[in-house]
Coordinates of C-alpha atoms in Angstrom, one line a residue:
X293 CA 3.0 23.4 -24.0
X294 CA 2.3 22.9 -20.3
X295 CA 3.8 19.7 -18.8
X296 CA 1.2 19.5 -16.0
X297 CA -0.3 16.0 -15.6
X298 CA -3.9 17.5 -15.6
X299 CA -5.9 20.6 -16.3
X300 CA -8.2 22.3 -13.8
X301 CA -11.2 21.8 -16.1
X302 CA -12.7 19.3 -18.5
X303 CA -12.2 19.1 -22.3
X304 CA -15.7 19.3 -24.0
X305 CA -17.1 20.3 -20.6
X306 CA -20.8 20.2 -21.6
X307 CA -20.7 16.5 -22.6
X308 CA -18.6 15.6 -19.5
X309 CA -21.1 17.3 -17.2
X310 CA -24.0 15.8 -19.0
X311 CA -22.5 12.4 -18.4
X312 CA -21.8 13.0 -14.7
X313 CA -25.1 14.7 -13.9
X314 CA -26.9 11.7 -12.4
X315 CA -23.9 10.3 -10.4
X316 CA -23.4 10.8 -6.7
X317 CA -21.1 13.6 -5.5
X318 CA -18.4 11.2 -4.6
X319 CA -18.5 9.5 -8.0
X320 CA -18.5 12.9 -9.8
X321 CA -15.4 13.8 -7.9
X322 CA -13.7 10.5 -8.6
X323 CA -14.6 10.4 -12.3
X324 CA -13.8 14.2 -12.6
X325 CA -10.2 13.6 -11.5
X326 CA -9.8 11.2 -14.4
X327 CA -11.4 13.6 -16.9
X328 CA -9.2 16.5 -15.7
X329 CA -6.1 14.5 -16.2
X330 CA -7.3 13.3 -19.7
X331 CA -7.9 16.9 -20.8
X332 CA -4.2 17.4 -21.7
X333 CA -4.2 14.5 -24.1
X334 CA -7.6 15.4 -25.4
X335 CA -6.3 18.9 -26.2
X336 CA -3.2 17.6 -27.9
X337 CA -5.3 15.2 -30.1
X338 CA -8.1 17.7 -30.5
X339 CA -10.7 15.0 -29.7
X340 CA -12.9 13.9 -26.8
X341 CA -11.9 11.0 -24.7
X342 CA -15.0 9.1 -26.0
X343 CA -13.4 9.0 -29.5
X344 CA -10.0 7.6 -28.3
X345 CA -8.7 4.4 -29.9
X346 CA -6.7 1.9 -27.8
X347 CA -3.3 3.5 -28.6
X348 CA -4.6 6.9 -27.5
X349 CA -6.1 5.5 -24.3
X350 CA -2.7 3.8 -23.7
X351 CA -1.0 7.1 -24.1
X352 CA -3.2 8.6 -21.4
X353 CA -2.7 5.7 -19.0
X354 CA 1.1 6.0 -19.4
X355 CA 0.8 9.7 -18.6
X356 CA -0.8 8.9 -15.2
X357 CA 2.5 7.4 -14.0
X358 CA 0.5 5.3 -11.4
X359 CA 2.4 3.2 -8.9
X360 CA -0.6 0.8 -8.3
X361 CA -2.5 -1.3 -10.8
X362 CA -5.7 -0.4 -9.0
X363 CA -5.3 3.3 -9.9
X364 CA -4.8 2.4 -13.6
X365 CA -7.7 0.0 -13.6
X366 CA -9.9 2.7 -12.1
X367 CA -9.0 5.1 -14.8
X368 CA -9.6 2.4 -17.4
X369 CA -13.0 1.6 -15.9
X370 CA -14.0 5.3 -16.0
X371 CA -13.0 5.6 -19.7
X372 CA -14.7 2.3 -20.5
X373 CA -18.0 3.5 -18.9
X374 CA -17.8 6.9 -20.5
X375 CA -17.2 5.4 -24.0
X376 CA -20.1 3.0 -23.5
X377 CA -22.4 6.0 -22.6
X378 CA -21.1 8.0 -25.6
X379 CA -21.9 5.0 -28.0
X380 CA -25.5 4.9 -26.5
X381 CA -25.7 8.7 -27.1
X382 CA -24.5 8.4 -30.7
X383 CA -21.5 10.6 -29.9
X384 CA -18.7 8.3 -30.8
X385 CA -17.6 8.0 -34.5
X386 CA -18.1 4.2 -34.4
X387 CA -19.9 1.9 -32.1
X388 CA -16.8 0.0 -31.0
X389 CA -15.5 0.3 -27.4
X390 CA -11.8 -0.4 -27.6
X391 CA -11.7 -1.4 -23.9
X392 CA -14.5 -4.0 -24.1
X393 CA -12.0 -6.6 -25.3
X394 CA -9.6 -5.9 -22.3
X395 CA -10.6 -8.6 -19.8
X396 CA -7.4 -9.3 -17.8
X397 CA -5.4 -7.5 -15.2
X398 CA -2.2 -8.1 -17.1
X399 CA -2.9 -5.5 -19.8
X400 CA -3.0 -2.7 -17.2
X401 CA 0.4 -3.7 -15.7
X402 CA 2.3 -2.1 -18.5
X403 CA 1.1 1.3 -17.3
X404 CA 2.3 0.9 -13.7
X405 CA 5.6 2.6 -12.8
X406 CA 8.4 0.2 -11.9
X407 CA 7.3 -2.0 -9.1
X408 CA 10.9 -2.2 -7.9
X409 CA 10.5 1.3 -6.4
X410 CA 7.7 0.3 -4.0
X411 CA 8.7 -3.3 -3.1
X412 CA 11.8 -3.9 -1.0
X413 CA 14.0 -7.0 -0.8
X414 CA 14.7 -8.8 2.5
X415 CA 18.2 -7.4 2.4
X416 CA 16.9 -3.9 1.9
X417 CA 14.7 -4.2 5.0
X418 CA 17.5 -5.7 7.0
X419 CA 19.7 -2.7 6.0
X420 CA 17.0 -0.2 7.1
X421 CA 16.4 -2.0 10.4
X422 CA 20.1 -2.3 11.1
X423 CA 20.5 1.4 10.5
X424 CA 17.9 2.4 13.1
X425 CA 19.3 3.3 16.4
X426 CA 16.1 2.9 18.4
X427 CA 14.7 -0.6 18.7
X428 CA 11.3 1.1 18.8
X429 CA 12.0 2.2 15.2
X430 CA 13.4 -1.2 14.2
X431 CA 10.1 -2.8 15.4
X432 CA 8.0 -0.3 13.4
X433 CA 9.8 -1.3 10.2
X434 CA 10.1 -5.1 10.7
X435 CA 6.7 -5.8 12.2
X436 CA 4.6 -4.9 9.1
X437 CA 7.2 -6.7 6.9
X438 CA 6.4 -9.9 9.0
X439 CA 2.6 -9.4 8.8
X440 CA 1.8 -7.3 12.0
X441 CA -0.4 -4.4 11.0
X442 CA -4.1 -4.4 11.7
X443 CA -6.7 -1.7 11.1
X444 CA -5.2 1.7 12.0
X445 CA -2.0 -0.3 12.9
X446 CA -3.8 -1.7 15.9
X447 CA -2.0 -5.1 15.8
X448 CA 1.3 -3.3 15.9
X449 CA 0.2 -0.9 18.7
X450 CA -1.4 -3.6 20.9
X451 CA 1.7 -5.7 21.0
X452 CA 2.9 -6.7 24.5
X453 CA 5.9 -9.0 25.3
X454 CA 3.5 -11.3 27.2
X455 CA 1.7 -12.0 23.9
X456 CA 4.8 -13.9 22.6
X457 CA 5.2 -17.6 23.2
X458 CA 8.1 -19.9 22.3
X459 CA 8.0 -23.6 21.3
X460 CA 10.3 -26.0 19.5
X461 CA 9.5 -24.4 16.2
X462 CA 10.2 -20.9 17.2
X463 CA 8.2 -17.8 18.3
X464 CA 4.5 -17.0 17.9
X465 CA 2.7 -13.8 18.8
X466 CA -0.9 -13.2 19.6
X467 CA -2.2 -10.2 17.7
X468 CA -5.2 -8.0 18.5
X469 CA -6.8 -6.2 15.6
X470 CA -9.4 -3.5 16.5
X471 CA -11.5 -4.1 13.4
X472 CA -14.7 -2.4 12.3
X473 CA -16.8 -5.1 13.9
X474 CA -14.9 -5.4 17.1
X475 CA -11.6 -7.0 18.3
X476 CA -10.2 -9.8 16.2
X477 CA -7.5 -12.1 17.7
X478 CA -5.1 -14.2 15.7
X479 CA -1.7 -15.8 16.1
X480 CA 1.2 -15.8 13.7
X481 CA 4.8 -17.1 13.6
X482 CA 7.5 -14.5 13.8
X483 CA 11.3 -14.7 13.1
X484 CA 13.9 -14.9 15.9
X485 CA 15.2 -11.6 14.4
X486 CA 11.9 -9.8 15.1
X487 CA 11.4 -11.4 18.5
X488 CA 14.8 -10.1 19.7
X489 CA 14.0 -6.6 18.4
X490 CA 10.6 -6.6 20.2
X491 CA 12.2 -7.9 23.4
X492 CA 14.8 -5.1 23.4
X493 CA 12.3 -2.5 22.3
X494 CA 10.1 -3.5 25.2
X495 CA 13.0 -2.6 27.6
X496 CA 13.9 0.7 26.0
X497 CA 13.4 3.6 28.4
X498 CA 14.5 6.5 26.2
X499 CA 14.0 7.4 22.5
X500 CA 17.1 8.8 20.7
X501 CA 16.0 11.8 18.6
X502 CA 16.8 12.0 14.8
X503 CA 18.5 8.6 14.9
X504 CA 21.4 10.1 16.8
X505 CA 22.2 12.8 14.3
X506 CA 22.2 16.0 16.4
X507 CA 20.9 19.2 15.0
X508 CA 21.5 22.7 16.3
X509 CA 17.9 23.2 17.2
X510 CA 17.8 19.9 19.3
X511 CA 18.7 20.7 22.8
X512 CA 18.2 17.3 24.3
X513 CA 19.3 14.2 22.3
X514 CA 16.7 11.8 23.7
X515 CA 13.3 11.6 25.4
X516 CA 11.9 9.4 28.1
X517 CA 9.4 6.8 26.9
X518 CA 6.0 6.2 28.5
X519 CA 6.4 3.4 31.0
X520 CA 3.7 0.8 30.4
X521 CA 3.3 -2.8 29.1
X522 CA 3.0 -1.9 25.4
X523 CA 6.1 -2.5 23.2
X524 CA 5.6 0.5 20.9
X525 CA 5.3 3.6 23.1
X526 CA 5.3 7.4 22.8
X527 CA 7.8 9.7 24.3
X528 CA 6.6 11.4 27.5
X529 CA 7.2 14.8 25.8
X530 CA 5.7 13.8 22.5
X531 CA 2.8 15.7 20.9
X532 CA 1.3 12.2 20.4
X533 CA 0.0 11.5 23.8
X534 CA -0.4 8.0 25.4
X535 CA -1.9 7.1 28.8
X536 CA -0.4 4.5 31.1
X537 CA -3.1 1.8 30.3
X538 CA -3.7 2.5 26.6
X539 CA -1.8 1.8 23.4
X540 CA -0.4 4.8 21.6
X541 CA -2.0 6.6 18.7
X542 CA -2.0 5.2 15.1
X543 CA -0.3 8.4 14.1
X544 CA 2.9 7.5 16.0
X545 CA 3.7 4.7 13.5
X546 CA 3.2 7.1 10.6
X547 CA 5.2 9.8 12.2
X548 CA 8.2 7.6 13.0
X549 CA 8.1 5.8 9.7
X550 CA 8.1 9.1 7.9
X551 CA 11.2 10.2 9.7
X552 CA 12.9 6.8 8.9
X553 CA 12.0 7.3 5.3
X554 CA 13.6 10.8 5.3
X555 CA 16.8 9.4 6.9
X556 CA 17.1 6.9 4.0
X557 CA 15.6 9.1 1.3
X558 CA 12.9 6.4 0.7
X559 CA 9.6 8.2 0.3
X560 CA 8.1 4.8 -0.7
X561 CA 8.7 3.4 2.8
X562 CA 5.1 3.0 4.0
X563 CA 3.3 0.4 6.1
X564 CA 1.6 -0.9 3.0
X565 CA 4.8 -1.2 1.0
X566 CA 6.5 -2.9 4.0
X567 CA 3.6 -5.4 4.1
X568 CA 3.8 -6.0 0.3
X569 CA 7.5 -6.5 0.6
X570 CA 7.0 -9.1 3.3
X571 CA 4.3 -10.9 1.2
X572 CA 6.8 -11.0 -1.7
X573 CA 9.5 -12.5 0.6
X574 CA 7.1 -15.2 1.7
X575 CA 6.1 -15.8 -1.9
X576 CA 9.8 -16.2 -2.8
X577 CA 10.3 -18.7 0.1
X578 CA 7.2 -20.7 -0.9
X579 CA 8.1 -20.6 -4.6
X580 CA 11.6 -22.0 -3.8
X581 CA 10.1 -24.6 -1.5
X582 CA 7.2 -25.8 -3.6
X583 CA 8.4 -24.9 -7.1
X584 CA 5.2 -23.1 -7.9
X585 CA 3.2 -20.0 -6.9
X586 CA -0.5 -20.9 -7.2
X587 CA -3.7 -20.9 -5.1
X588 CA -2.2 -22.9 -2.3
X589 CA 0.7 -20.6 -1.8
X590 CA -1.4 -17.4 -2.2
X591 CA -3.8 -18.7 0.5
X592 CA -0.9 -19.2 2.9
X593 CA 0.4 -15.7 2.3
X594 CA -3.0 -14.0 2.5
X595 CA -3.8 -15.8 5.7
X596 CA -0.6 -14.8 7.3
X597 CA -0.9 -11.2 6.3
X598 CA -4.6 -11.1 7.2
X599 CA -5.9 -10.1 3.8
X600 CA -9.7 -10.0 3.9
X601 CA -11.8 -12.5 2.0
X602 CA -14.7 -11.6 -0.2
X603 CA -18.4 -12.2 0.6
X604 CA -18.1 -15.8 -0.6
X605 CA -15.2 -16.4 1.9
X606 CA -12.6 -16.6 -0.8
X607 CA -9.4 -14.7 -1.3
X608 CA -9.3 -12.5 -4.4
X609 CA -5.7 -12.3 -5.4
X610 CA -6.0 -11.3 -9.0
X611 CA -5.1 -7.6 -8.6
X612 CA -2.4 -8.1 -6.0
X613 CA -0.9 -10.9 -8.2
X614 CA -0.9 -8.6 -11.2
X615 CA 0.5 -5.7 -9.3
X616 CA 3.5 -7.3 -7.6
X617 CA 2.9 -10.7 -6.1
X618 CA 4.1 -12.9 -9.0
X619 CA 7.1 -14.9 -10.1
X620 CA 8.3 -12.1 -12.4
X621 CA 8.6 -9.7 -9.5
X622 CA 10.2 -12.3 -7.3
X623 CA 12.9 -13.0 -10.0
X624 CA 13.4 -9.2 -10.4
X625 CA 13.7 -8.3 -6.7
X626 CA 15.7 -11.4 -5.7
X627 CA 17.8 -11.9 -8.8
X628 CA 16.6 -15.5 -9.2

């Protein structure tokens, strides 16, 4: 038997296409991916997805090996809708939808691959930062961890040393997020650790290639950095160009972070996972300080990390809480 996660076609293709025929092209594509993946299990059980019971649905959701609860819930939603349609069409053997009783995020968490592989502890982050030779690289790792990202990494790329102020309680940085509706400005507190990294990164004039590990094909071990007021800067010789009076491209962050991930053999080292790791660290601190992790604490975390509110101006933290931002994950990551 093939061990592929999905087939290239649907099981019971006629019914699947009949179900999809009135959807938009984007929805057809999205639902189609779920159906193609389900086809392996359908073939093994010799039955259509619309006739699956809860154990068989669970078997398929395990097979997805998803790393985010949102991915599992999307697949569950597709199956739920498809079974509902099949009941209306008198295709299912009974008129009971096994997913109609599933109303919580928690049920779906059992199908998410170990969250420990995508969330890093404060010590993990410190070790990664300490191992980076360039302070430019240190800044790219630690800034998202402390809440500096923005749309297309714009908060990170717009940073200037003049945006940082100091008072009796520590350092604050003014952040500029180039959002869809224009520039948004906010201010957050940063650690002394990050401040010193940004201060030195701002003074760096050269970027050491490959974290100082020379390769035979590298003729020059470092490159001159663009000389301007932005803290994060491209090398003059880089394919990612930067003008004197503009921030560098959003692709620079991804390019450097990908290289750092390769050095540490950590493919999970992404901007989003760095942010999530920082959110968990703040949740740990608040949990230890307040003895609880509830709406008050989630509002503090979501405000600091600039998580968007819904149309009613409320934070919706159900899915993020279920995915990783909870006491169970805190205890697991931080051995509490």
